[in-house]
């Protein structure tokens, strides 16, 4: 049966649509499921319910939607924090094990004979002697290997010590060269400052001499007849 309904939406229809959508949001379901549920109740299509919700009803319940989303998150967290139920271990079948009643006699373990005990003791003593001899041989081999390793380490240590002494001597030589360069640089700096002072004094003396020469030079004046006559200072 096709759902076809052309009448307008009432306030009750909008309220039912809003309550259903909010419940589905809170329970973690989808809005499409909510639209289908409302469509079944109101004899409308899910598309019509979705259009009504997005176009008209949703704007009125924005705050309620946010609250429903928060409740959904709280429900998920509560489910994640819920402790798991303990399940007892499954008992293994006892078909492969013999059953003994209260009156049943439990068979005693067989006791070894004296020959068996002596043979086992002889075998264990032989094994102990063989193992002890092998341990001694292994110990001597390890000792020889340790001695060779120790000699090698000593030679490497002596080589590193010689290299260290050589590097220390090189460092000392470089330090002496740096100190000499510093002294030479300081002397050059002093000579440079002295030269600058000499040049500055020479420049001042030349300037003063030029002024005195200008002052001592005679002044002349031309008369009406075109003759030069010396002016008195």
C-alpha positions as YAML, in Angstrom:
chain: A
units: angstrom
residues:
- id: 1
  name: UNK
  ca: [0.00, 0.00, 0.00]
- id: 2
  name: UNK
  ca: [1.53, 3.35, -1.10]
- id: 3
  name: UNK
  ca: [1.71, 6.15, 1.43]
- id: 4
  name: UNK
  ca: [0.07, 9.24, -0.06]
- id: 5
  name: UNK
  ca: [-1.09, 12.09, 2.15]
- id: 6
  name: UNK
  ca: [-1.61, 15.68, 1.06]
- id: 7
  name: UNK
  ca: [-3.00, 17.30, 4.23]
- id: 8
  name: UNK
  ca: [-0.99, 19.82, 6.22]
- id: 9
  name: UNK
  ca: [1.16, 19.03, 9.19]
- id: 10
  name: UNK
  ca: [-0.41, 19.70, 12.55]
- id: 11
  name: UNK
  ca: [1.31, 20.74, 15.77]
- id: 12
  name: UNK
  ca: [0.89, 17.21, 17.11]
- id: 13
  name: UNK
  ca: [2.54, 15.78, 14.00]
- id: 14
  name: UNK
  ca: [5.52, 18.10, 14.38]
- id: 15
  name: UNK
  ca: [5.79, 17.22, 18.07]
- id: 16
  name: UNK
  ca: [5.72, 13.48, 17.28]
- id: 17
  name: UNK
  ca: [8.40, 13.98, 14.63]
- id: 18
  name: UNK
  ca: [10.63, 15.94, 17.01]
- id: 19
  name: UNK
  ca: [10.26, 13.46, 19.89]
- id: 20
  name: UNK
  ca: [11.02, 10.50, 17.63]
- id: 21
  name: UNK
  ca: [14.10, 12.07, 16.04]
- id: 22
  name: UNK
  ca: [15.49, 13.15, 19.41]
- id: 23
  name: UNK
  ca: [14.96, 9.66, 20.81]
- id: 24
  name: UNK
  ca: [16.81, 8.07, 17.90]
- id: 25
  name: UNK
  ca: [19.69, 10.54, 18.30]
- id: 26
  name: UNK
  ca: [19.88, 9.83, 22.02]
- id: 27
  name: UNK
  ca: [19.85, 6.05, 21.46]
- id: 28
  name: UNK
  ca: [22.54, 6.21, 18.77]
- id: 29
  name: UNK
  ca: [20.25, 5.43, 15.85]
- id: 30
  name: UNK
  ca: [19.97, 7.34, 12.56]
- id: 31
  name: UNK
  ca: [17.54, 10.05, 11.60]
- id: 32
  name: UNK
  ca: [16.45, 8.01, 8.57]
- id: 33
  name: UNK
  ca: [15.11, 5.33, 10.92]
- id: 34
  name: UNK
  ca: [13.29, 8.05, 12.83]
- id: 35
  name: UNK
  ca: [11.72, 9.38, 9.61]
- id: 36
  name: UNK
  ca: [10.54, 5.91, 8.63]
- id: 37
  name: UNK
  ca: [9.02, 5.33, 12.09]
- id: 38
  name: UNK
  ca: [7.12, 8.62, 11.98]
- id: 39
  name: UNK
  ca: [6.01, 7.90, 8.43]
- id: 40
  name: UNK
  ca: [4.53, 4.59, 9.51]
- id: 41
  name: UNK
  ca: [2.62, 6.29, 12.33]
- id: 42
  name: UNK
  ca: [1.37, 9.24, 10.26]
- id: 43
  name: UNK
  ca: [0.86, 7.38, 6.98]
- id: 44
  name: UNK
  ca: [3.50, 9.54, 5.28]
- id: 45
  name: UNK
  ca: [6.67, 8.76, 3.42]
- id: 46
  name: UNK
  ca: [10.04, 8.90, 5.11]
- id: 47
  name: UNK
  ca: [11.17, 11.49, 2.57]
- id: 48
  name: UNK
  ca: [8.24, 13.75, 3.50]
- id: 49
  name: UNK
  ca: [9.09, 13.43, 7.18]
- id: 50
  name: UNK
  ca: [12.73, 14.20, 6.48]
- id: 51
  name: UNK
  ca: [11.83, 17.27, 4.43]
- id: 52
  name: UNK
  ca: [9.51, 18.50, 7.18]
- id: 53
  name: UNK
  ca: [12.21, 17.98, 9.82]
- id: 54
  name: UNK
  ca: [15.02, 19.75, 7.91]
- id: 55
  name: UNK
  ca: [12.84, 22.59, 6.62]
- id: 56
  name: UNK
  ca: [10.62, 23.46, 9.60]
- id: 57
  name: UNK
  ca: [10.95, 21.43, 12.79]
- id: 58
  name: UNK
  ca: [14.73, 21.14, 13.22]
- id: 59
  name: UNK
  ca: [15.24, 24.88, 13.69]
- id: 60
  name: UNK
  ca: [13.00, 24.84, 16.76]
- id: 61
  name: UNK
  ca: [14.90, 22.05, 18.54]
- id: 62
  name: UNK
  ca: [18.59, 22.93, 18.05]
- id: 63
  name: UNK
  ca: [19.29, 23.02, 21.78]
- id: 64
  name: UNK
  ca: [17.41, 19.76, 22.32]
- id: 65
  name: UNK
  ca: [19.49, 18.11, 19.57]
- id: 66
  name: UNK
  ca: [22.72, 19.11, 21.31]
- id: 67
  name: UNK
  ca: [21.44, 17.71, 24.61]
- id: 68
  name: UNK
  ca: [20.46, 14.44, 22.90]
- id: 69
  name: UNK
  ca: [23.95, 14.14, 21.39]
- id: 70
  name: UNK
  ca: [25.54, 14.68, 24.81]
- id: 71
  name: UNK
  ca: [23.28, 12.01, 26.31]
- id: 72
  name: UNK
  ca: [24.32, 9.62, 23.53]
- id: 73
  name: UNK
  ca: [28.00, 10.19, 24.35]
- id: 74
  name: UNK
  ca: [27.37, 9.65, 28.06]
- id: 75
  name: UNK
  ca: [25.56, 6.39, 27.32]
- id: 76
  name: UNK
  ca: [28.47, 5.15, 25.19]
- id: 77
  name: UNK
  ca: [30.98, 6.01, 27.93]
- id: 78
  name: UNK
  ca: [28.86, 4.24, 30.53]
- id: 79
  name: UNK
  ca: [28.73, 1.13, 28.35]
- id: 80
  name: UNK
  ca: [32.49, 1.18, 27.86]
- id: 81
  name: UNK
  ca: [33.12, 1.53, 31.61]
- id: 82
  name: UNK
  ca: [30.71, -1.26, 32.50]
- id: 83
  name: UNK
  ca: [32.71, -4.23, 33.92]
- id: 84
  name: UNK
  ca: [32.62, -7.47, 32.00]
- id: 85
  name: UNK
  ca: [30.72, -10.36, 33.47]
- id: 86
  name: UNK
  ca: [32.82, -13.25, 34.73]
- id: 87
  name: UNK
  ca: [32.32, -16.57, 33.00]
- id: 88
  name: UNK
  ca: [33.37, -19.76, 34.77]
- id: 89
  name: UNK
  ca: [35.88, -21.90, 32.90]
- id: 90
  name: UNK
  ca: [34.50, -24.85, 31.02]
- id: 91
  name: UNK
  ca: [35.32, -28.12, 32.75]
- id: 92
  name: UNK
  ca: [37.28, -30.59, 30.71]
- id: 93
  name: UNK
  ca: [35.74, -34.00, 30.10]
- id: 94
  name: UNK
  ca: [36.92, -36.71, 32.48]
- id: 95
  name: UNK
  ca: [36.46, -39.61, 30.09]
- id: 96
  name: UNK
  ca: [40.21, -40.13, 29.66]
- id: 97
  name: UNK
  ca: [40.89, -40.33, 33.40]
- id: 98
  name: UNK
  ca: [40.21, -43.44, 35.53]
- id: 99
  name: UNK
  ca: [37.50, -43.10, 38.12]
- id: 100
  name: UNK
  ca: [38.10, -44.33, 41.67]
- id: 101
  name: UNK
  ca: [35.43, -44.84, 44.22]
- id: 102
  name: UNK
  ca: [35.81, -44.74, 47.97]
- id: 103
  name: UNK
  ca: [36.35, -48.53, 48.15]
- id: 104
  name: UNK
  ca: [38.62, -48.71, 45.14]
- id: 105
  name: UNK
  ca: [42.29, -49.52, 45.67]
- id: 106
  name: UNK
  ca: [44.75, -47.12, 44.16]
- id: 107
  name: UNK
  ca: [47.64, -49.05, 42.58]
- id: 108
  name: UNK
  ca: [50.96, -48.32, 44.27]
- id: 109
  name: UNK
  ca: [53.92, -47.25, 42.13]
- id: 110
  name: UNK
  ca: [56.33, -49.98, 41.20]
- id: 111
  name: UNK
  ca: [59.54, -50.05, 43.26]
- id: 112
  name: UNK
  ca: [62.82, -50.39, 41.32]
- id: 113
  name: UNK
  ca: [65.00, -53.38, 42.05]
- id: 114
  name: UNK
  ca: [68.50, -53.20, 43.57]
- id: 115
  name: UNK
  ca: [70.15, -53.98, 40.22]
- id: 116
  name: UNK
  ca: [68.27, -51.17, 38.57]
- id: 117
  name: UNK
  ca: [69.31, -48.76, 41.33]
- id: 118
  name: UNK
  ca: [72.97, -49.70, 41.09]
- id: 119
  name: UNK
  ca: [72.95, -49.40, 37.31]
- id: 120
  name: UNK
  ca: [71.36, -45.97, 37.54]
- id: 121
  name: UNK
  ca: [73.89, -44.84, 40.15]
- id: 122
  name: UNK
  ca: [76.82, -46.04, 38.03]
- id: 123
  name: UNK
  ca: [75.40, -44.22, 35.01]
- id: 124
  name: UNK
  ca: [74.91, -40.99, 36.97]
- id: 125
  name: UNK
  ca: [78.47, -41.16, 38.37]
- id: 126
  name: UNK
  ca: [79.86, -41.70, 34.88]
- id: 127
  name: UNK
  ca: [77.85, -38.77, 33.60]
- id: 128
  name: UNK
  ca: [79.09, -36.58, 36.46]
- id: 129
  name: UNK
  ca: [82.72, -37.50, 35.77]
- id: 130
  name: UNK
  ca: [82.30, -36.86, 32.05]
- id: 131
  name: UNK
  ca: [80.61, -33.54, 32.69]
- id: 132
  name: UNK
  ca: [83.28, -32.53, 35.16]
- id: 133
  name: UNK
  ca: [86.04, -33.30, 32.66]
- id: 134
  name: UNK
  ca: [84.19, -31.39, 29.94]
- id: 135
  name: UNK
  ca: [83.75, -28.48, 32.30]
- id: 136
  name: UNK
  ca: [87.47, -28.43, 33.02]
- id: 137
  name: UNK
  ca: [88.33, -28.45, 29.34]
- id: 138
  name: UNK
  ca: [85.83, -25.69, 28.66]
- id: 139
  name: UNK
  ca: [87.20, -23.68, 31.55]
- id: 140
  name: UNK
  ca: [90.75, -23.97, 30.24]
- id: 141
  name: UNK
  ca: [89.65, -22.96, 26.77]
- id: 142
  name: UNK
  ca: [87.78, -19.98, 28.15]
- id: 143
  name: UNK
  ca: [90.78, -19.06, 30.27]
- id: 144
  name: UNK
  ca: [93.07, -19.16, 27.22]
- id: 145
  name: UNK
  ca: [90.57, -17.12, 25.22]
- id: 146
  name: UNK
  ca: [90.27, -14.62, 28.05]
- id: 147
  name: UNK
  ca: [94.07, -14.33, 28.21]
- id: 148
  name: UNK
  ca: [94.28, -13.62, 24.48]
- id: 149
  name: UNK
  ca: [91.47, -11.10, 24.75]
- id: 150
  name: UNK
  ca: [93.19, -9.47, 27.71]
- id: 151
  name: UNK
  ca: [96.48, -9.14, 25.79]
- id: 152
  name: UNK
  ca: [94.63, -7.67, 22.84]
- id: 153
  name: UNK
  ca: [92.89, -5.17, 25.09]
- id: 154
  name: UNK
  ca: [96.22, -4.22, 26.65]
- id: 155
  name: UNK
  ca: [97.77, -3.56, 23.25]
- id: 156
  name: UNK
  ca: [94.78, -1.47, 22.19]
- id: 157
  name: UNK
  ca: [94.93, 0.41, 25.47]
- id: 158
  name: UNK
  ca: [98.64, 1.20, 24.97]
- id: 159
  name: UNK
  ca: [97.94, 2.35, 21.42]
- id: 160
  name: UNK
  ca: [95.13, 4.63, 22.58]
- id: 161
  name: UNK
  ca: [97.34, 6.02, 25.33]
- id: 162
  name: UNK
  ca: [100.07, 6.89, 22.83]
- id: 163
  name: UNK
  ca: [97.54, 8.54, 20.54]
- id: 164
  name: UNK
  ca: [96.18, 10.49, 23.50]
- id: 165
  name: UNK
  ca: [99.65, 11.74, 24.46]
- id: 166
  name: UNK
  ca: [100.32, 12.75, 20.84]
- id: 167
  name: UNK
  ca: [97.07, 14.67, 20.67]
- id: 168
  name: UNK
  ca: [97.80, 16.39, 23.98]
- id: 169
  name: UNK
  ca: [101.21, 17.51, 22.68]
- id: 170
  name: UNK
  ca: [99.59, 18.82, 19.52]
- id: 171
  name: UNK
  ca: [97.05, 20.73, 21.59]
- id: 172
  name: UNK
  ca: [99.79, 22.27, 23.70]
- id: 173
  name: UNK
  ca: [101.66, 23.34, 20.56]
- id: 174
  name: UNK
  ca: [98.55, 24.90, 19.10]
- id: 175
  name: UNK
  ca: [97.88, 26.73, 22.34]
- id: 176
  name: UNK
  ca: [101.40, 28.20, 22.24]
- id: 177
  name: UNK
  ca: [100.91, 29.31, 18.64]
- id: 178
  name: UNK
  ca: [97.59, 30.93, 19.52]
- id: 179
  name: UNK
  ca: [99.18, 32.79, 22.44]
- id: 180
  name: UNK
  ca: [102.03, 34.01, 20.18]
- id: 181
  name: UNK
  ca: [99.54, 35.17, 17.55]
- id: 182
  name: UNK
  ca: [97.62, 37.07, 20.22]
- id: 183
  name: UNK
  ca: [100.81, 38.82, 21.39]
- id: 184
  name: UNK
  ca: [101.77, 39.69, 17.80]
- id: 185
  name: UNK
  ca: [98.31, 41.01, 17.12]
- id: 186
  name: UNK
  ca: [98.43, 43.16, 20.25]
- id: 187
  name: UNK
  ca: [101.82, 44.58, 19.23]
- id: 188
  name: UNK
  ca: [100.54, 45.32, 15.73]
- id: 189
  name: UNK
  ca: [97.52, 47.03, 17.21]
- id: 190
  name: UNK
  ca: [99.76, 49.23, 19.38]
- id: 191
  name: UNK
  ca: [102.00, 50.09, 16.41]
- id: 192
  name: UNK
  ca: [98.94, 50.94, 14.35]
- id: 193
  name: UNK
  ca: [97.60, 53.25, 17.03]
- id: 194
  name: UNK
  ca: [101.01, 54.92, 17.31]
- id: 195
  name: UNK
  ca: [101.13, 55.42, 13.53]
- id: 196
  name: UNK
  ca: [97.66, 56.93, 13.54]
- id: 197
  name: UNK
  ca: [98.75, 59.34, 16.28]
- id: 198
  name: UNK
  ca: [101.86, 60.38, 14.33]
- id: 199
  name: UNK
  ca: [99.85, 60.96, 11.15]
- id: 200
  name: UNK
  ca: [97.28, 62.98, 13.07]
- id: 201
  name: UNK
  ca: [100.01, 65.22, 14.60]
- id: 202
  name: UNK
  ca: [101.66, 65.65, 11.19]
- id: 203
  name: UNK
  ca: [98.37, 66.67, 9.64]
- id: 204
  name: UNK
  ca: [97.76, 69.25, 12.37]
- id: 205
  name: UNK
  ca: [101.27, 70.69, 11.97]
- id: 206
  name: UNK
  ca: [100.85, 70.97, 8.21]
- id: 207
  name: UNK
  ca: [97.53, 72.70, 8.67]
- id: 208
  name: UNK
  ca: [99.03, 75.22, 11.12]
- id: 209
  name: UNK
  ca: [101.98, 75.87, 8.81]
- id: 210
  name: UNK
  ca: [99.66, 76.60, 5.89]
- id: 211
  name: UNK
  ca: [97.80, 79.11, 8.01]
- id: 212
  name: UNK
  ca: [101.00, 80.85, 9.09]
- id: 213
  name: UNK
  ca: [102.25, 81.08, 5.50]
- id: 214
  name: UNK
  ca: [99.00, 82.63, 4.40]
- id: 215
  name: UNK
  ca: [99.24, 85.14, 7.21]
- id: 216
  name: UNK
  ca: [102.90, 86.05, 6.41]
- id: 217
  name: UNK
  ca: [102.42, 86.51, 2.64]
- id: 218
  name: UNK
  ca: [102.47, 90.26, 1.59]
- id: 219
  name: UNK
  ca: [99.35, 91.98, 0.26]
- id: 220
  name: UNK
  ca: [99.48, 94.28, -2.79]
- id: 221
  name: UNK
  ca: [97.18, 96.91, -4.19]
- id: 222
  name: UNK
  ca: [97.01, 98.43, -7.65]
- id: 223
  name: UNK
  ca: [97.01, 102.23, -7.90]
- id: 224
  name: UNK
  ca: [95.40, 104.45, -10.54]
- id: 225
  name: UNK
  ca: [98.40, 104.25, -12.86]
- id: 226
  name: UNK
  ca: [98.43, 100.43, -12.85]
- id: 227
  name: UNK
  ca: [101.32, 100.03, -10.45]
- id: 228
  name: UNK
  ca: [101.30, 97.57, -7.51]
- id: 229
  name: UNK
  ca: [102.05, 98.85, -4.09]
- id: 230
  name: UNK
  ca: [102.53, 96.77, -0.94]
- id: 231
  name: UNK
  ca: [99.99, 97.15, 1.77]
- id: 232
  name: UNK
  ca: [100.99, 97.41, 5.35]
- id: 233
  name: UNK
  ca: [99.60, 94.76, 7.70]
...
